[in-house]
Amino acid sequence: MSSVRALPSGAMILKICLSLVILLFMVSESYAYAGFSRSYDLPCAFCHIQWPKLSDEGNFFRDRGFMLSTTGVANGLDLLFERPEAQNYFPIGFHMTMAYGGQSLAGVATPSRKTTLGDQDSSRISPVTLGENGAPSSSSWSNGAFSPDPWTVLSGGLLSSWISFWAEPGVTGPVVDKTAFSVESLWVRFDALFGTTLLNLYAGDVSQDPPFSSRRALQKGEGTPYMMYDYLPGAPEIVTNSSMSSFADYGSLVLPAYYDADRFQMKNNHTALRYFGYFFENGCGSDQSFSIDPCETRLSISLMPNSGLYGNPDGAPFSGGAAAAGVPGENNGFALFAHLTQSFGGWGATNGERVGLFALVGESALSLSGGGGASPDGVYHREGVDLSINPIPDGGLNIFGAWEIAVDPASALVANPALFGAGVAAISGLSYMSWFVEADYQPTIPGAVEETGSGSDMIILTANQVDMLEQPTFSGVAQQLPGNFDNVVEFGVADRYWLYGGDRTAISLFAEWQWMLNMGVGSFLAKGGAALEGYGTAQGAFSSGSFSNVTSNSVLAGVDFSF
């Protein structure tokens, strides 16, 4: 096996690395950032087992607020950048992804024409003239250039011995019609307050510490390889989480059956005040696949308003006109997300194992009237567990996954008036179960450079399922949504090759395939517009064929670049 975490030469660096290995330490949801390599004169492979996937050392560095110090307060080496004479580098970097791919779709109802929505303003959707009133189409194919993550500028590090920061502006997410500049992440962290690592505080647009980082996933073709992270009940998941919106231009044609106030997506950063605490014991240096020796205990709790400093990353566009078209206003409430983990024998990324518990609770309120959101009048919640193991230690084989149950009350739901008609209310809530598992295997590659990671390769397998346990019901509707509406099954295979790694640049090549089955959403993908003709009326008369299943096969190959 090719270990991409081998240590560089040099007396000072060797001393640091030996200390790290002895303690076997255990990172914000940023991409691989060459600025840290420059600042510490370490190769990217020191923190990454396969860029951008973190090793145990990388997790240590992240959790410590971008420090190599084991005390929670930066040491002299961490603060080199405070002395301009010690280095000539300002901590800044750049990341971009370029790819080409295609997608085959089957089961989508075929309209005789389509509309596009370049600015994503739902108030401007015009009615679509339908073809065959919901009859599933034969398989279709589309392909083209694709940028999963167009570009971002990255900057992060330490402002003092107890203040960390991260800034990431740029163009993020798949681009369909035109680029949109945004702030992906911007936060400041106060480290080891009152002298204890049990009290660290983030403020700003920050990750909520999901079970496993979506932004560090090795797959690039989907919004996230984990359906749990972006599933929105009522909306076709095949648009939310496949290449469909970019390749086939269906994203602008889709309106959901209903809106759910629980729009929290773990793949996104959110405006939050986040508490983070940790402590570690002596069981971090096992270099074994299994251990019962405790390593690190960590707890993260985020308080999030349901609106954001830079817009709501989970919400639909909102304006007075959009609300009239059926897009809900912002939720006026708050949500809490908590994640507790315990690792043994390592940090669970490349050695030992890690187990975790996570939960979300939030206030539900949505409004279809222009001008703002409604007052909270209910509570939604999710609970789940996560696990990471390493059958082949030191990064040879890492298997991890998570499972959750979500429950959203009727007060959290608003029927889409374009589908059900005006005045249709939810009379019962919903619940669903979701899980995912991923296996990352890194074989031994002859000629791979251990010190930098160059020439190493990783094979990735993923599986996902979302199962609606209880569909919502609506008043005055003759036919309710079928029990399997918006159920999802997904499998994926990917390969990622670290072409070049150093202390200035990381370049990786990737190729991937994803298969997805999204049940009961066939006509939703063809019948966008202010008037869903033939689909639903105030009397709830659904057309035949409206709930056909849709399957997707997508392939993608490209290059990921950071410097």
Coordinates of C-alpha atoms in Angstrom, one line a residue:
M1 CA 0.0 0.0 0.0
S2 CA 1.2 3.5 -0.7
S3 CA 1.1 5.7 2.3
V4 CA 0.6 9.3 1.4
R5 CA 1.3 10.5 4.9
A6 CA 5.0 9.8 5.1
L7 CA 7.0 12.7 6.6
P8 CA 9.4 15.0 4.8
S9 CA 13.1 15.4 5.5
G10 CA 14.7 18.3 7.5
A11 CA 15.7 18.5 11.1
M12 CA 13.0 20.9 12.2
I13 CA 10.2 19.3 10.3
L14 CA 11.3 15.8 11.4
K15 CA 11.1 16.9 15.0
I16 CA 7.6 18.2 14.5
C17 CA 6.5 15.1 12.7
L18 CA 7.9 12.7 15.2
S19 CA 6.0 14.5 17.9
L20 CA 2.9 14.2 15.9
V21 CA 3.4 10.5 15.3
I22 CA 4.0 9.9 19.0
L23 CA 0.8 11.6 19.9
L24 CA -1.0 10.5 16.7
F25 CA -3.3 13.3 16.6
M26 CA -6.4 13.8 15.1
V27 CA -10.2 19.9 10.1
S28 CA -13.3 23.4 9.1
E29 CA -15.0 22.1 6.0
S30 CA -12.5 23.7 3.7
Y31 CA -11.0 22.1 0.6
A32 CA -7.4 21.1 0.5
Y33 CA -5.5 24.3 1.0
A34 CA -1.9 24.7 -0.1
G35 CA -1.5 27.7 2.1
F36 CA -0.9 25.5 5.1
S37 CA 1.7 23.5 3.2
R38 CA 3.6 26.7 2.4
S39 CA 3.2 28.1 6.0
Y40 CA 4.6 25.0 7.6
D41 CA 6.8 23.8 4.8
L42 CA 5.0 20.4 4.8
P43 CA 3.7 18.5 1.7
C44 CA -0.1 18.2 1.3
A45 CA 0.3 14.5 1.9
F46 CA 1.1 15.3 5.6
C47 CA -2.6 16.0 6.2
H48 CA -4.2 14.1 3.3
I49 CA -4.3 10.4 2.7
Q50 CA -5.7 11.1 -0.8
W51 CA -6.4 14.8 -1.5
P52 CA -8.8 16.2 -0.3
K53 CA -9.5 13.2 2.1
L54 CA -8.0 13.9 5.5
S55 CA -5.7 11.5 7.4
D56 CA -5.7 11.3 11.2
E57 CA -3.0 14.0 11.3
G58 CA -5.2 16.3 9.1
N59 CA -8.1 15.8 11.5
F60 CA -5.9 16.8 14.4
F61 CA -4.7 19.9 12.6
R62 CA -8.3 21.0 11.8
D63 CA -9.8 20.3 15.2
R64 CA -7.0 22.3 16.8
G65 CA -7.9 25.4 14.9
F66 CA -5.1 25.0 12.3
M67 CA -2.4 24.4 14.9
L68 CA 0.3 21.8 15.3
S69 CA 0.4 22.6 19.0
T70 CA -1.1 19.9 21.2
T71 CA -2.1 22.3 24.0
G72 CA -4.9 24.2 22.1
V73 CA -2.8 27.4 22.2
A74 CA -0.5 28.1 19.2
N75 CA 3.2 27.6 19.6
G76 CA 6.1 29.4 18.0
L77 CA 6.0 27.5 14.8
D78 CA 2.3 28.0 14.4
L79 CA 2.8 31.8 14.6
L80 CA 5.7 32.1 12.1
F81 CA 3.5 34.2 9.8
E82 CA 3.3 36.9 12.6
R83 CA 6.9 37.7 11.9
P84 CA 7.3 38.9 8.3
E85 CA 11.1 38.3 8.4
A86 CA 10.5 34.6 9.0
Q87 CA 8.6 34.0 5.7
N88 CA 7.5 35.8 2.6
Y89 CA 4.1 34.2 2.1
F90 CA 0.6 35.4 2.9
P91 CA -1.8 32.5 3.6
I92 CA -3.9 32.4 0.4
G93 CA -4.7 29.7 -2.1
F94 CA -6.9 28.8 -5.1
H95 CA -9.1 25.8 -6.0
M96 CA -10.9 24.8 -9.2
T97 CA -12.4 21.8 -10.8
M98 CA -13.0 21.1 -14.5
A99 CA -14.8 18.0 -16.0
Y100 CA -16.7 16.6 -18.9
G101 CA -19.5 14.1 -18.5
G102 CA -22.9 12.9 -19.6
Q103 CA -26.1 11.5 -18.3
S104 CA -28.8 9.0 -19.4
L105 CA -32.3 9.5 -18.1
A106 CA -35.3 7.2 -18.3
G107 CA -38.9 7.7 -17.1
V108 CA -39.1 11.4 -17.5
A109 CA -42.4 12.7 -19.0
T110 CA -41.7 14.5 -22.2
P111 CA -43.1 18.0 -22.8
S112 CA -43.3 19.3 -26.3
R113 CA -41.1 22.2 -25.3
K114 CA -39.0 23.3 -22.4
T115 CA -38.4 26.6 -20.7
T116 CA -35.1 27.7 -19.0
L117 CA -34.6 29.9 -16.0
G118 CA -31.3 31.5 -16.2
D119 CA -31.5 33.6 -13.0
Q120 CA -33.3 31.0 -10.9
D121 CA -36.2 33.4 -10.2
S122 CA -39.2 31.2 -9.7
S123 CA -41.6 34.1 -10.3
R124 CA -40.6 34.1 -13.9
I125 CA -41.4 30.5 -14.8
S126 CA -43.8 30.4 -17.7
P127 CA -46.3 27.5 -18.3
V128 CA -45.0 24.4 -20.1
T129 CA -46.9 22.9 -23.0
L130 CA -47.1 19.2 -22.2
G131 CA -46.6 16.2 -24.5
E132 CA -48.6 13.0 -23.9
N133 CA -49.7 14.3 -20.5
G134 CA -47.2 12.5 -18.3
A135 CA -46.3 9.5 -20.4
P136 CA -42.8 8.4 -19.5
S137 CA -40.2 9.0 -22.2
S138 CA -37.7 6.6 -23.5
S139 CA -34.1 7.0 -22.4
S140 CA -32.4 10.2 -23.3
W141 CA -28.7 11.2 -23.3
S142 CA -27.1 14.6 -22.7
N143 CA -23.4 15.5 -22.2
G144 CA -21.2 18.5 -22.0
A145 CA -18.5 20.4 -20.0
F146 CA -19.3 20.5 -16.3
S147 CA -17.7 22.4 -13.4
P148 CA -18.7 20.8 -10.1
D149 CA -16.7 23.5 -8.2
P150 CA -15.8 26.3 -10.6
W151 CA -13.4 28.2 -8.4
T152 CA -12.8 29.6 -5.0
V153 CA -10.1 31.7 -3.3
L154 CA -9.0 30.2 0.0
S155 CA -7.4 31.9 3.0
G156 CA -7.1 30.6 6.5
G157 CA -4.8 30.3 9.5
L158 CA -4.1 32.0 12.8
L159 CA -4.5 35.7 13.7
S160 CA -3.0 35.2 17.1
S161 CA -2.2 32.3 19.5
W162 CA -5.9 31.9 20.2
I163 CA -7.8 33.2 17.1
S164 CA -8.2 31.1 13.9
F165 CA -10.0 32.2 10.7
W166 CA -11.2 31.0 7.4
A167 CA -12.4 32.9 4.3
E168 CA -13.6 31.4 1.0
P169 CA -15.2 33.6 -1.6
G170 CA -15.8 32.4 -5.2
V171 CA -18.1 30.6 -7.5
T172 CA -19.3 27.3 -5.9
G173 CA -21.6 24.5 -6.9
P174 CA -22.4 23.2 -10.4
V175 CA -23.0 26.0 -12.9
V176 CA -26.1 25.6 -15.1
D177 CA -26.8 28.9 -16.8
K178 CA -24.4 31.5 -15.5
T179 CA -21.9 31.9 -12.7
A180 CA -22.8 33.5 -9.4
F181 CA -20.2 34.9 -7.0
S182 CA -20.9 33.9 -3.4
V183 CA -19.2 33.6 0.0
E184 CA -18.9 29.8 0.6
S185 CA -17.5 30.2 4.1
L186 CA -16.3 33.0 6.3
W187 CA -15.7 32.5 10.0
V188 CA -13.5 33.3 13.0
R189 CA -12.8 30.9 15.8
F190 CA -11.7 31.7 19.4
D191 CA -9.5 28.8 20.6
A192 CA -9.1 27.3 24.0
L193 CA -11.1 30.0 25.9
F194 CA -10.3 30.2 29.6
G195 CA -7.3 27.9 28.9
T196 CA -9.3 24.7 28.1
T197 CA -9.8 22.9 24.8
L198 CA -13.3 22.1 26.0
L199 CA -14.3 25.7 25.0
N200 CA -13.8 26.9 21.4
L201 CA -16.3 29.2 19.7
Y202 CA -17.0 29.7 16.0
A203 CA -18.9 32.7 14.6
G204 CA -19.9 33.3 11.0
D205 CA -20.7 31.1 8.0
V206 CA -19.3 27.8 9.1
S207 CA -19.7 24.0 8.8
Q208 CA -21.9 22.3 11.4
D209 CA -19.6 19.3 11.7
P210 CA -21.6 16.7 9.8
P211 CA -20.7 13.0 10.4
F212 CA -18.3 13.1 7.4
S213 CA -17.4 16.1 5.4
S214 CA -19.2 16.4 2.0
R215 CA -16.7 19.0 0.8
R216 CA -13.8 16.6 1.4
A217 CA -15.6 13.8 -0.5
L218 CA -13.5 12.4 -3.4
Q219 CA -16.5 12.3 -5.8
K220 CA -17.3 15.5 -7.7
G221 CA -20.2 14.8 -10.0
E222 CA -23.0 15.1 -7.4
G223 CA -24.0 18.0 -5.1
T224 CA -22.9 15.5 -2.4
P225 CA -22.3 11.8 -2.6
Y226 CA -24.5 11.4 0.5
M227 CA -28.2 11.7 -0.1
M228 CA -28.8 12.3 3.6
Y229 CA -27.0 15.6 3.3
D230 CA -29.2 17.3 0.7
Y231 CA -32.5 15.4 0.6
L232 CA -35.5 17.8 0.6
P233 CA -38.9 16.0 1.1
G234 CA -41.3 16.8 -1.7
A235 CA -38.7 17.7 -4.3
P236 CA -37.2 15.2 -6.8
E237 CA -33.8 14.0 -5.4
I238 CA -32.6 13.1 -8.9
V239 CA -32.4 16.9 -9.6
T240 CA -31.0 17.8 -6.2
N241 CA -28.3 15.2 -6.2
S242 CA -27.3 14.1 -9.7
S243 CA -25.9 15.8 -12.8
M244 CA -29.4 16.2 -14.2
S245 CA -29.8 20.0 -13.7
S246 CA -26.5 20.7 -15.4
F247 CA -26.6 18.2 -18.3
A248 CA -30.3 18.0 -19.1
D249 CA -31.5 21.5 -18.1
Y250 CA -34.3 20.1 -16.1
G251 CA -33.4 21.9 -12.9
S252 CA -35.3 25.1 -13.9
L253 CA -38.5 23.1 -14.6
V254 CA -39.0 21.5 -11.3
L255 CA -41.4 22.6 -8.5
P256 CA -41.9 20.4 -5.5
A257 CA -45.2 18.7 -4.5
Y258 CA -44.9 20.5 -1.1
Y259 CA -42.4 22.7 0.8
D260 CA -40.9 21.5 4.1
A261 CA -39.7 24.0 6.7
D262 CA -36.9 21.5 7.6
R263 CA -34.6 22.6 4.7
F264 CA -31.3 22.0 6.6
Q265 CA -28.8 20.4 4.3
M266 CA -25.6 19.1 6.0
K267 CA -23.6 19.6 2.8
N268 CA -23.8 23.4 3.2
N269 CA -22.1 25.8 5.6
H270 CA -24.6 27.9 7.6
T271 CA -24.6 31.2 9.5
A272 CA -24.1 30.0 13.1
L273 CA -22.7 30.5 16.5
R274 CA -21.0 27.1 17.0
Y275 CA -19.6 25.7 20.2
F276 CA -16.8 23.1 19.8
G277 CA -15.0 21.2 22.6
Y278 CA -12.5 18.4 22.6
F279 CA -10.0 16.5 24.7
F280 CA -7.8 13.6 23.8
E281 CA -6.3 10.7 25.8
N282 CA -3.3 8.4 25.2
G283 CA -5.0 5.9 22.9
C284 CA -4.3 7.8 19.7
G285 CA -1.1 6.1 18.5
S286 CA -2.2 2.5 17.8
D287 CA -1.6 2.3 14.0
Q288 CA -4.1 -0.5 14.2
S289 CA -7.4 -1.3 12.5
F290 CA -9.2 -1.8 15.8
S291 CA -8.6 -0.6 19.3
I292 CA -10.5 0.0 22.6
D293 CA -8.1 2.7 23.8
P294 CA -9.9 6.1 23.8
C295 CA -8.3 8.7 21.6
E296 CA -10.4 11.9 21.2
T297 CA -13.8 12.9 22.5
R298 CA -15.4 15.9 20.7
L299 CA -18.7 17.8 20.8
S300 CA -20.1 20.4 18.4
I301 CA -23.3 22.3 18.9
S302 CA -24.5 24.9 16.4
L303 CA -27.2 27.5 16.9
M304 CA -28.5 28.6 13.5
P305 CA -31.0 31.2 12.4
N306 CA -33.1 30.0 9.5
S307 CA -31.8 32.8 7.4
G308 CA -28.2 33.5 6.5
L309 CA -25.6 36.3 6.3
Y310 CA -25.2 35.6 2.6
G311 CA -28.7 34.2 1.9
N312 CA -30.1 30.8 2.9
P313 CA -28.0 28.1 1.3
D314 CA -30.9 25.6 1.8
G315 CA -33.8 27.8 0.8
A316 CA -35.6 28.6 -2.5
P317 CA -35.3 32.1 -3.9
F318 CA -37.7 34.5 -2.3
S319 CA -39.4 37.6 -3.4
G320 CA -43.0 38.9 -3.3
G321 CA -43.6 37.6 -6.9
A322 CA -41.9 34.3 -6.1
A323 CA -44.1 33.8 -3.1
A324 CA -47.2 34.3 -5.2
A325 CA -45.9 31.6 -7.5
G326 CA -45.7 29.2 -4.6
V327 CA -42.2 29.7 -3.2
P328 CA -42.2 30.0 0.6
G329 CA -40.7 32.8 2.5
E330 CA -37.8 32.3 5.0
N331 CA -38.5 30.4 8.2
N332 CA -38.3 32.9 11.0
G333 CA -37.2 30.3 13.6
F334 CA -33.9 28.8 14.8
A335 CA -32.4 25.3 14.6
L336 CA -29.8 23.4 16.7
F337 CA -27.5 20.8 15.3
A338 CA -25.2 18.7 17.6
H339 CA -22.6 16.0 16.9
L340 CA -20.8 14.0 19.6
T341 CA -18.0 11.6 18.6
Q342 CA -15.6 9.2 20.4
S343 CA -12.6 7.7 18.6
F344 CA -10.4 4.8 19.6
G345 CA -6.8 4.0 18.6
G346 CA -6.7 7.0 16.2
W347 CA -9.1 9.5 14.8
G348 CA -11.0 6.9 12.7
A349 CA -9.9 8.4 9.3
T350 CA -6.8 6.2 8.7
N351 CA -6.4 4.2 12.0
G352 CA -8.7 2.9 14.8
E353 CA -12.4 3.6 14.7
R354 CA -14.8 6.4 15.5
V355 CA -18.5 6.3 16.6
G356 CA -20.8 9.3 16.7
L357 CA -24.3 10.5 17.5
F358 CA -25.9 13.5 15.9
A359 CA -29.3 15.3 16.1
L360 CA -31.1 18.3 14.6
V361 CA -34.1 20.1 16.1
G362 CA -35.7 23.2 14.6
E363 CA -38.7 25.5 14.6
S364 CA -41.1 25.0 11.7
A365 CA -42.7 27.9 9.9
L366 CA -43.3 28.7 6.3
S367 CA -45.3 31.4 4.6
L368 CA -46.7 31.7 1.0
S369 CA -47.5 35.3 1.4
G370 CA -45.0 37.9 0.1
G371 CA -42.8 39.9 2.4
G372 CA -41.5 37.4 5.0
G373 CA -41.8 34.2 6.9
A374 CA -44.4 33.1 9.4
S375 CA -44.0 32.7 13.2
P376 CA -42.8 29.2 14.3
D377 CA -45.6 26.9 15.3
G378 CA -44.0 23.5 15.5
V379 CA -40.8 21.5 15.9
Y380 CA -39.1 19.1 13.5
H381 CA -36.2 16.8 14.4
R382 CA -33.7 14.3 13.2
E383 CA -31.6 11.8 15.0
G384 CA -28.8 9.6 13.7
V385 CA -25.6 7.6 14.3
D386 CA -22.3 7.4 12.4
L387 CA -19.4 5.0 12.3
S388 CA -15.9 4.9 10.7
I389 CA -13.6 1.8 10.7
N390 CA -10.3 0.9 9.1
P391 CA -10.0 -2.8 8.3
I392 CA -6.7 -2.0 6.6
P393 CA -5.0 0.6 8.8
D394 CA -2.9 3.5 7.7
G395 CA -5.3 4.5 5.0
G396 CA -5.5 1.1 3.2
L397 CA -9.2 0.7 3.6
N398 CA -11.6 3.1 5.3
I399 CA -15.3 2.2 5.6
F400 CA -17.7 4.8 7.0
G401 CA -21.4 5.6 7.0
A402 CA -24.3 7.2 8.8
W403 CA -28.0 6.4 9.4
E404 CA -30.8 8.8 10.5
I405 CA -34.5 9.2 11.1
A406 CA -36.3 12.5 10.3
V407 CA -39.7 13.6 11.6
D408 CA -41.5 16.7 10.3
P409 CA -44.9 17.7 11.6
A410 CA -47.8 19.0 9.5
S411 CA -47.1 22.5 10.7
A412 CA -43.7 22.3 8.9
L413 CA -45.4 21.6 5.5
V414 CA -47.0 23.8 2.9
A415 CA -48.7 22.3 -0.1
N416 CA -47.6 23.7 -3.5
P417 CA -50.7 25.7 -4.7
A418 CA -49.6 25.2 -8.3
L419 CA -50.2 21.5 -7.8
F420 CA -52.9 21.2 -5.1
G421 CA -54.7 24.5 -5.6
A422 CA -55.1 27.3 -3.1
G423 CA -56.1 26.7 0.5
V424 CA -55.0 23.0 0.6
A425 CA -53.4 22.3 4.1
A426 CA -51.3 19.5 5.4
I427 CA -53.2 17.4 7.9
S428 CA -50.5 15.0 8.9
G429 CA -46.7 15.2 8.8
L430 CA -44.0 13.0 7.4
S431 CA -41.1 10.8 8.4
Y432 CA -38.3 9.2 6.5
M433 CA -35.2 7.1 7.0
S434 CA -31.9 7.6 5.2
W435 CA -28.5 5.9 5.3
F436 CA -25.2 5.9 3.3
V437 CA -22.0 3.9 3.4
E438 CA -18.7 4.5 1.6
A439 CA -15.6 2.3 1.2
D440 CA -12.3 4.0 0.2
Y441 CA -9.6 1.6 -0.9
Q442 CA -6.0 2.7 -1.6
P443 CA -4.0 -0.1 -3.3
T444 CA -0.2 -0.2 -3.4
I445 CA 0.9 1.6 -6.6
P446 CA 4.5 1.0 -7.8
G447 CA 6.3 4.2 -8.2
A448 CA 4.1 6.3 -5.9
V449 CA 6.0 9.0 -4.0
E450 CA 5.2 8.5 -0.3
E451 CA 6.5 11.8 0.8
T452 CA 4.1 13.8 -1.4
G453 CA 1.3 11.4 -2.4
S454 CA 2.1 11.8 -6.1
G455 CA 1.2 8.6 -8.0
S456 CA -1.2 7.3 -5.4
D457 CA -4.7 6.1 -6.3
M458 CA -8.0 5.5 -4.4
I459 CA -11.1 3.5 -5.4
I460 CA -14.4 4.7 -3.9
L461 CA -17.7 2.8 -3.6
T462 CA -20.8 4.5 -2.3
A463 CA -24.4 3.3 -1.6
N464 CA -27.4 5.4 -0.5
Q465 CA -31.0 5.0 0.4
V466 CA -33.9 7.3 1.4
D467 CA -37.1 5.6 2.3
M468 CA -40.3 7.6 3.1
L469 CA -41.8 5.9 6.2
E470 CA -44.8 8.2 6.2
Q471 CA -46.0 10.5 3.4
P472 CA -47.9 13.7 4.4
T473 CA -51.6 13.9 3.7
F474 CA -53.5 17.0 2.6
S475 CA -57.0 18.2 3.1
G476 CA -59.6 18.1 0.3
V477 CA -57.4 16.0 -2.0
A478 CA -59.0 12.9 -3.6
Q479 CA -55.7 11.2 -4.3
Q480 CA -52.8 11.5 -2.0
L481 CA -49.1 11.0 -2.8
P482 CA -48.2 7.4 -3.2
G483 CA -46.2 5.7 -0.4
N484 CA -43.0 5.5 -2.5
F485 CA -43.1 9.0 -3.7
D486 CA -39.5 10.4 -3.8
N487 CA -37.9 7.2 -2.4
V488 CA -34.2 7.0 -3.5
V489 CA -31.7 4.2 -4.1
E490 CA -28.2 5.1 -5.4
F491 CA -24.8 3.4 -6.1
G492 CA -21.6 5.0 -7.2
V493 CA -18.1 4.0 -8.2
A494 CA -15.2 6.5 -8.5
D495 CA -11.4 6.5 -8.9
R496 CA -9.1 9.3 -7.9
Y497 CA -5.5 9.5 -8.9
W498 CA -3.1 12.0 -7.2
L499 CA -1.1 13.1 -10.2
Y500 CA 1.1 15.6 -8.4
G501 CA 1.5 16.7 -4.8
G502 CA 3.9 19.0 -3.1
D503 CA 4.1 21.9 -0.7
R504 CA 2.7 24.3 -3.3
T505 CA 0.3 22.5 -5.5
A506 CA -2.0 19.5 -5.6
I507 CA -3.4 18.1 -8.9
S508 CA -5.8 15.0 -9.1
L509 CA -7.5 13.2 -11.9
F510 CA -10.9 11.6 -11.3
A511 CA -13.5 9.5 -13.0
E512 CA -16.8 8.4 -11.6
W513 CA -20.2 6.7 -12.4
Q514 CA -23.4 7.1 -10.5
W515 CA -26.7 5.2 -10.9
M516 CA -29.8 6.5 -9.2
L517 CA -33.5 5.4 -9.0
N518 CA -35.9 8.1 -7.9
M519 CA -39.4 6.7 -7.4
G520 CA -42.7 8.5 -8.4
V521 CA -41.3 11.7 -9.7
G522 CA -41.5 11.3 -13.5
S523 CA -43.9 14.1 -14.4
F524 CA -42.5 16.5 -11.8
L525 CA -39.4 16.7 -14.0
A526 CA -41.3 17.7 -17.1
K527 CA -44.1 19.8 -15.9
G528 CA -42.6 23.0 -14.4
G529 CA -44.3 26.3 -14.5
A530 CA -46.9 28.4 -12.8
A531 CA -49.7 26.1 -14.1
L532 CA -48.9 22.3 -13.9
E533 CA -51.5 21.5 -16.6
G534 CA -53.1 18.1 -16.4
Y535 CA -51.1 17.2 -13.3
G536 CA -53.1 18.4 -10.3
T537 CA -56.1 20.6 -9.5
A538 CA -57.8 22.0 -6.4
Q539 CA -59.9 18.8 -6.5
G540 CA -56.7 16.7 -6.4
A541 CA -57.3 15.0 -9.8
F542 CA -53.9 13.5 -10.8
S543 CA -53.2 12.4 -14.3
S544 CA -52.2 8.9 -15.1
G545 CA -48.5 8.2 -15.3
S546 CA -47.6 11.1 -13.1
F547 CA -45.8 8.9 -10.6
S548 CA -43.5 7.0 -12.9
N549 CA -40.0 6.1 -11.6
V550 CA -36.9 7.9 -13.0
T551 CA -33.5 6.3 -13.4
S552 CA -30.2 8.1 -14.1
N553 CA -26.8 6.9 -15.2
S554 CA -24.2 9.5 -15.2
V555 CA -20.4 9.5 -15.9
L556 CA -17.9 12.2 -15.3
A557 CA -14.1 12.7 -15.7
G558 CA -12.0 15.7 -14.9
V559 CA -9.2 17.4 -13.0
D560 CA -9.1 18.9 -9.5
F561 CA -6.5 21.6 -8.9
S562 CA -5.4 23.5 -5.9
F563 CA -2.4 25.8 -5.3

